[in-house]
Short mmCIF file of C-alpha atoms and ligand atoms in Angstrom, two decimals:
data_model
loop_
_atom_site.label_atom_id
_atom_site.label_comp_id
_atom_site.label_asym_id
_atom_site.label_seq_id
_atom_site.Cartn_x
_atom_site.Cartn_y
_atom_site.Cartn_z
CA UNK D 210 5.51 4.22 -17.21
CA UNK D 211 8.52 2.18 -18.23
CA UNK D 212 9.52 0.33 -15.07
CA UNK D 213 9.08 0.00 -11.31
CA UNK D 214 11.34 3.01 -10.75
CA UNK D 215 8.91 5.32 -12.55
CA UNK D 216 7.00 7.45 -10.13
CA UNK D 217 3.67 8.94 -9.27
CA UNK D 218 3.89 12.36 -7.60
CA UNK D 219 2.21 12.90 -4.25
CA UNK D 220 0.32 16.09 -3.47
CA UNK D 221 3.35 17.53 -1.67
CA UNK D 222 5.58 16.92 -4.73
CA UNK D 223 7.34 13.86 -3.27
CA UNK D 224 7.81 11.04 -5.78
CA UNK D 225 6.69 7.49 -5.08
CA UNK D 226 7.85 4.55 -7.24
CA UNK D 227 4.75 3.30 -9.07
CA UNK D 228 5.19 -0.37 -8.06
CA UNK D 229 5.85 -1.45 -4.49
CA UNK D 230 6.91 -4.74 -2.95
CA UNK D 231 4.43 -5.97 -0.33
CA UNK D 232 5.84 -7.81 2.69
CA UNK D 233 2.67 -8.83 4.54
CA UNK D 234 2.87 -12.41 5.91
CA UNK D 235 6.65 -12.46 5.37
CA UNK D 236 8.08 -13.50 8.71
CA UNK D 237 11.22 -11.89 10.11
CA UNK D 238 14.31 -13.78 8.96
CA UNK D 239 16.25 -15.05 5.99
CA UNK D 240 13.17 -15.74 3.84
CA UNK D 241 12.21 -12.05 3.91
CA UNK D 242 15.81 -10.95 3.31
CA UNK D 243 16.12 -13.31 0.32
CA UNK D 244 12.81 -12.12 -1.15
CA UNK D 245 13.86 -8.47 -0.83
CA UNK D 246 17.19 -9.21 -2.50
CA UNK D 247 15.38 -10.81 -5.45
CA UNK D 248 13.02 -7.82 -5.57
CA UNK D 249 15.92 -5.34 -5.61
CA UNK D 250 17.50 -7.30 -8.46
CA UNK D 251 14.18 -7.21 -10.33
CA UNK D 252 14.12 -3.41 -10.05
CA UNK D 253 11.75 -2.77 -7.13
CA UNK D 254 12.82 0.25 -5.07
CA UNK D 255 9.63 0.67 -3.04
CA UNK D 256 9.10 -1.58 0.01
CA UNK D 257 5.96 -1.72 2.08
CA UNK D 258 6.08 -3.03 5.63
CA UNK D 259 4.24 -2.39 8.90
CA UNK D 260 4.86 -2.77 12.62
CA UNK D 261 2.18 -5.47 12.61
CA UNK D 262 3.98 -7.55 9.98
CA UNK D 263 6.79 -8.20 12.46
CA UNK D 264 9.48 -8.05 9.76
CA UNK D 265 10.81 -4.49 9.95
CA UNK D 266 14.25 -5.62 11.14
CA UNK D 267 14.67 -7.97 8.17
CA UNK D 268 13.41 -5.38 5.70
CA UNK D 269 15.87 -2.83 7.09
CA UNK D 270 18.72 -5.33 7.14
CA UNK D 271 18.19 -6.40 3.52
CA UNK D 272 18.01 -2.81 2.31
CA UNK D 273 21.13 -1.81 4.24
CA UNK D 274 23.09 -4.86 3.00
CA UNK D 275 22.16 -4.04 -0.60
CA UNK D 276 24.37 -0.96 -0.50
CA UNK D 277 21.81 0.93 -2.59
CA UNK D 278 21.76 4.65 -1.88
CA UNK D 279 19.03 5.40 0.66
CA UNK D 280 17.71 8.17 -1.60
CA UNK D 281 16.90 5.60 -4.30
CA UNK D 282 14.72 3.60 -1.93
CA UNK D 283 11.16 4.27 -0.83
CA UNK D 284 10.22 2.69 2.51
CA UNK D 285 6.76 2.66 4.07
CA UNK D 286 5.72 1.47 7.50
CA UNK D 287 2.43 1.60 9.37
CA UNK D 288 1.20 2.32 12.86
CA UNK D 289 -0.68 -0.56 14.45
CA UNK D 290 -4.10 -0.15 16.07
CA UNK D 291 -2.88 -0.61 19.67
CA UNK D 292 -0.59 2.41 19.21
CA UNK D 293 -3.30 4.90 18.30
CA UNK D 294 -3.20 8.21 20.18
CA UNK D 295 -0.71 11.09 20.06
CA UNK D 296 2.04 9.95 22.44
CA UNK D 297 1.80 6.25 21.59
CA UNK D 298 1.94 7.00 17.87
CA UNK D 299 5.16 8.99 18.33
CA UNK D 300 6.67 6.12 20.33
CA UNK D 301 5.52 3.53 17.76
CA UNK D 302 7.11 5.50 14.93
CA UNK D 303 10.36 5.67 16.86
CA UNK D 304 10.31 1.90 17.39
CA UNK D 305 9.65 1.24 13.68
CA UNK D 306 12.43 3.58 12.61
CA UNK D 307 14.88 1.86 14.98
CA UNK D 308 13.89 -1.64 13.81
CA UNK D 309 14.30 -0.58 10.19
CA UNK D 310 17.64 1.02 11.07
CA UNK D 311 16.71 4.15 9.12
CA UNK D 312 16.98 7.86 9.79
CA UNK D 313 13.74 8.70 8.05
CA UNK D 314 10.78 6.94 6.42
CA UNK D 315 9.39 7.87 3.02
CA UNK D 316 5.83 7.17 4.07
CA UNK D 317 4.12 6.45 7.39
CA UNK D 318 0.50 5.31 7.50
CA UNK D 319 -2.20 4.74 10.11
CA UNK D 320 -2.77 1.03 9.42
CA UNK D 321 -6.52 0.86 10.18
CA UNK D 322 -8.94 3.59 11.25
CA UNK D 323 -10.51 3.61 14.69
CA UNK D 324 -14.13 3.16 13.63
CA UNK D 325 -16.06 1.53 16.48
CA UNK D 326 -18.27 3.10 19.14
CA UNK D 327 -19.64 6.65 19.31
CA UNK D 328 -18.58 8.83 16.35
CA UNK D 329 -16.98 11.53 18.54
CA UNK D 330 -14.73 8.95 20.20
CA UNK D 331 -13.32 7.17 17.17
CA UNK D 332 -13.03 10.41 15.25
CA UNK D 333 -11.04 11.95 18.11
CA UNK D 334 -8.81 8.88 18.31
CA UNK D 335 -7.98 9.13 14.61
CA UNK D 336 -7.44 12.90 14.85
CA UNK D 337 -5.09 12.54 17.87
CA UNK D 338 -3.08 9.87 16.07
CA UNK D 339 -2.95 12.00 12.93
CA UNK D 340 -1.55 14.98 14.89
CA UNK D 341 1.45 12.78 15.73
CA UNK D 342 1.97 11.98 12.04
CA UNK D 343 1.71 15.69 11.19
CA UNK D 344 4.42 16.40 13.77
CA UNK D 345 6.71 13.66 12.39
CA UNK D 346 6.18 15.05 8.88
CA UNK D 347 6.78 18.65 9.90
CA UNK D 348 9.98 17.68 11.70
CA UNK D 349 11.31 15.78 8.67
CA UNK D 350 11.24 12.24 10.06
CA UNK D 351 8.93 11.15 7.28
CA UNK D 352 8.60 12.51 3.74
CA UNK D 353 4.87 11.80 3.35
CA UNK D 354 2.03 10.70 5.62
CA UNK D 355 -1.20 8.90 4.99
CA UNK D 356 -3.72 6.31 6.06
CA UNK D 357 -4.69 2.79 5.17
CA UNK D 358 -8.09 1.12 4.99
CA UNK D 359 -9.92 4.43 5.44
CA UNK D 360 -13.29 4.83 3.70
CA UNK D 361 -14.64 8.26 2.74
CA UNK D 362 -16.61 8.49 5.98
CA UNK D 363 -13.40 7.94 7.98
CA UNK D 364 -11.38 10.37 5.86
CA UNK D 365 -13.89 13.23 5.92
CA UNK D 366 -13.82 13.90 9.69
CA UNK D 367 -10.05 13.36 9.78
CA UNK D 368 -9.51 15.94 7.06
CA UNK D 369 -11.82 18.41 8.83
CA UNK D 370 -9.81 18.08 12.02
CA UNK D 371 -6.36 18.12 10.44
CA UNK D 372 -3.94 20.74 9.19
CA UNK D 373 -2.26 18.45 6.65
CA UNK D 374 -4.45 16.16 4.55
CA UNK D 375 -3.37 12.53 4.04
CA UNK D 376 -1.29 12.08 0.89
CA UNK D 377 -1.94 8.35 0.50
CA UNK D 378 -4.68 5.84 1.29
CA UNK D 379 -3.62 2.20 1.05
CA UNK D 380 -6.66 -0.03 0.53
CA UNK D 381 -7.46 -3.55 -0.62
CA UNK D 382 -7.97 -3.26 -4.38
CA UNK D 383 -7.97 -5.80 -7.17
CA UNK D 384 -10.21 -6.98 -10.01
CA UNK D 385 -13.34 -8.19 -8.27
CA UNK D 386 -12.95 -5.50 -5.60
CA UNK D 387 -12.36 -2.21 -7.41
CA UNK D 388 -13.25 0.11 -4.49
CA UNK D 389 -14.86 2.67 -6.81
CA UNK D 390 -16.40 4.76 -4.04
CA UNK D 391 -13.27 5.16 -1.90
CA UNK D 392 -11.11 5.73 -4.97
CA UNK D 393 -13.44 8.43 -6.26
CA UNK D 394 -13.27 10.24 -2.93
CA UNK D 395 -9.46 9.95 -2.90
CA UNK D 396 -9.15 11.20 -6.49
CA UNK D 397 -11.27 14.24 -5.71
CA UNK D 398 -9.22 14.91 -2.56
CA UNK D 399 -5.77 14.53 -4.17
CA UNK D 400 -5.02 11.37 -2.17
CA UNK D 401 -2.99 8.73 -4.02
CA UNK D 402 -4.39 5.20 -3.68
CA UNK D 403 -2.14 2.22 -3.05
CA UNK D 404 -3.51 -1.28 -3.64
CA UNK D 405 -2.82 -3.99 -1.08
CA UNK D 406 -3.43 -7.54 -2.24
CA UNK D 407 -3.64 -6.53 -5.91
CA UNK D 408 -3.95 -10.27 -6.71
CA UNK D 409 -6.73 -10.77 -4.17
CA UNK D 410 -4.19 -12.89 -2.27
CA UNK D 411 -4.22 -15.22 -5.25
CA UNK D 412 -8.01 -15.72 -5.12
CA UNK D 413 -8.71 -14.04 -8.46
CA UNK D 414 -5.95 -15.71 -10.47
CA UNK D 415 -8.07 -18.62 -11.75
CA UNK D 416 -11.02 -16.52 -12.86
CA UNK D 417 -11.86 -17.57 -16.45
CA UNK D 418 -12.75 -14.05 -17.60
CA UNK D 419 -9.43 -12.67 -16.36
CA UNK D 420 -7.56 -15.64 -17.86
CA UNK D 421 -9.12 -14.89 -21.27
CA UNK D 422 -8.17 -11.21 -21.16
CA UNK D 423 -4.65 -12.04 -19.93
CA UNK D 424 -4.12 -14.47 -22.84
CA UNK D 425 -4.95 -11.67 -25.28
CA UNK D 426 -2.07 -9.57 -23.85
CA UNK D 427 0.28 -12.54 -23.60
CA UNK D 428 0.60 -11.90 -19.87
CA UNK D 429 -0.38 -13.77 -16.71
CA UNK D 430 -3.48 -12.91 -14.67
CA UNK D 431 -1.19 -11.61 -11.91
CA UNK D 432 0.42 -9.20 -14.38
CA UNK D 433 -3.01 -8.17 -15.68
CA UNK D 434 -4.17 -7.37 -12.12
CA UNK D 435 -1.04 -5.33 -11.39
CA UNK D 436 -1.27 -3.46 -14.68
CA UNK D 437 -4.97 -2.76 -14.08
CA UNK D 438 -4.07 -1.06 -10.77
CA UNK D 439 -1.34 1.03 -12.42
CA UNK D 440 -3.63 2.15 -15.25
CA UNK D 441 -6.18 3.15 -12.61
CA UNK D 442 -3.53 5.46 -11.15
CA UNK D 443 -2.99 3.28 -8.07
CA UNK D 444 0.30 1.89 -6.72
CA UNK D 445 0.07 -1.93 -6.60
CA UNK D 446 1.90 -3.69 -3.75
CA UNK D 447 2.05 -7.36 -4.79
CA UNK D 448 3.57 -9.73 -2.26
CA UNK D 449 5.55 -12.87 -3.08
CA UNK D 450 8.39 -14.88 -1.62
CA UNK D 451 8.83 -16.85 -4.86
CA UNK D 452 11.68 -15.52 -7.06
CA UNK D 453 9.98 -16.20 -10.43
CA UNK D 454 6.77 -14.54 -9.22
CA UNK D 455 8.63 -11.54 -7.80
CA UNK D 456 10.18 -11.00 -11.24
CA UNK D 457 6.92 -11.75 -13.06
CA UNK D 458 5.07 -9.15 -10.97
CA UNK D 459 7.57 -6.44 -11.95
CA UNK D 460 7.33 -7.26 -15.65
CA UNK D 461 4.19 -5.21 -16.31
CA UNK D 462 5.57 -2.36 -18.39
CA UNK D 463 5.52 -3.90 -21.85
CA UNK D 464 1.77 -3.82 -22.54
CA UNK D 465 -1.21 -1.50 -22.18
CA UNK D 466 -4.68 -2.71 -21.29
CA UNK D 467 -7.20 -1.15 -23.68
CA UNK D 468 -9.89 1.18 -22.34
CA UNK D 469 -12.50 -1.44 -23.20
CA UNK D 470 -10.73 -4.20 -21.25
CA UNK D 471 -10.08 -1.84 -18.32
CA UNK D 472 -13.83 -1.24 -18.16
CA UNK D 473 -14.63 -4.95 -18.47
CA UNK D 474 -12.26 -5.78 -15.60
CA UNK D 475 -13.58 -2.96 -13.43
CA UNK D 476 -17.17 -4.06 -14.03
CA UNK D 477 -16.67 -7.68 -12.89
CA UNK D 478 -18.91 -8.43 -9.95
CA UNK D 479 -17.33 -8.35 -6.51
CA UNK D 480 -15.32 -11.46 -5.74
CA UNK D 481 -12.03 -12.45 -4.22
CA UNK D 482 -11.99 -9.85 -1.47
CA UNK D 483 -10.45 -10.60 1.92
CA UNK D 484 -13.66 -9.79 3.81
CA UNK D 485 -11.82 -7.36 6.10
CA UNK D 486 -14.17 -4.41 6.44
CA UNK D 487 -12.67 -1.40 8.25
CA UNK D 488 -16.01 -0.80 9.98
CA UNK D 489 -16.25 -4.41 11.21
CA UNK D 490 -12.73 -5.53 12.16
CA UNK D 491 -12.12 -5.86 15.88
CA UNK D 492 -8.80 -4.02 16.07
P1 A2P Q 125 3.96 -16.59 -2.69
O1 A2P Q 125 4.34 -15.49 -1.73
O2 A2P Q 125 4.04 -17.95 -2.07
O3 A2P Q 125 4.70 -16.50 -4.01
P2 A2P Q 125 -1.47 -10.43 -2.82
O4 A2P Q 125 -0.26 -9.61 -3.15
O5 A2P Q 125 -2.68 -10.11 -3.65
O6 A2P Q 125 -1.81 -10.41 -1.34
O7 A2P Q 125 -1.14 -11.95 -3.18
C1 A2P Q 125 -0.14 -12.64 -2.49
C2 A2P Q 125 -0.32 -14.12 -2.71
O8 A2P Q 125 -0.29 -14.41 -4.10
C3 A2P Q 125 0.78 -14.93 -2.07
O9 A2P Q 125 0.18 -16.12 -1.63
C4 A2P Q 125 1.75 -15.20 -3.22
O10 A2P Q 125 2.40 -16.43 -3.04
C5 A2P Q 125 0.82 -15.27 -4.41
N1 A2P Q 125 1.43 -14.72 -5.63
C6 A2P Q 125 2.19 -13.61 -5.75
N2 A2P Q 125 2.53 -13.39 -7.02
C7 A2P Q 125 1.99 -14.39 -7.75
C8 A2P Q 125 2.02 -14.72 -9.13
N3 A2P Q 125 2.65 -13.95 -10.00
N4 A2P Q 125 1.35 -15.83 -9.52
C9 A2P Q 125 0.69 -16.60 -8.63
N5 A2P Q 125 0.62 -16.34 -7.30
C10 A2P Q 125 1.27 -15.25 -6.86
#
């Protein structure tokens, strides 16, 4: 990998730029537009938003204003929990596409699994929602479909009930929360993992052990975290509104973490996670 344009290949052959720009907590408006402009200048071509982030219009506006060929961009959005179900998912996708001002999405994800109550009920809810994504994919409105925050026990019944398996699972992943179990399941199932909050929302950046390793590569802890995701075959989606940090987070292609350090980082005890457990959240 030589830069953010380099790609991983999804199971259906569609290419996904290996580094994405996260937009969570970026409110609609000029701040988001400015951040995206800096990101485009820094070489990012992959932008990750969601209906729930409330910034799809600004993301779409910034990308359109850039004049960059649509085919060079990779845009992801996500279906919010209140829009689960076949018909509502189709309507939610339509609304996202309109807000983004696009004719197609590169990737559309179910943001969080239904996971509460009797198994048959939440499993059916996820399967009904997924049928809508399969339809959107089959009709060409989206180039790849997937899920977010699904654990193996959410993915298994979905894959049993579906015709097309998810191509992506976007999960919280960073040093101190390596998600070994979910990642192993995804690897075995040909599902590419994307890492949200690859910096643990900044919580892991002061960890002494990570600082020491980062110093040895002459990089920052943020860069170490992002590189660790990439070398684990996952697409990191760091978020920042700060120009220097946006550039810093894309400058992760000039060093390789050794196998020994990769293991040391992966073996750190769990810390810095958001605490959002897909089986416990109330949405
Ligand atoms: P800001 O947006 O104010 O620059 P994550 O992607 O893990 O959720 O982390 C996002 C948080 O980490 C944001 O608060 C962001 O702040 C901060 N952040 C992003 N990049 C860096 C960096 N390179 N160094 C320090 N903090 C960063």
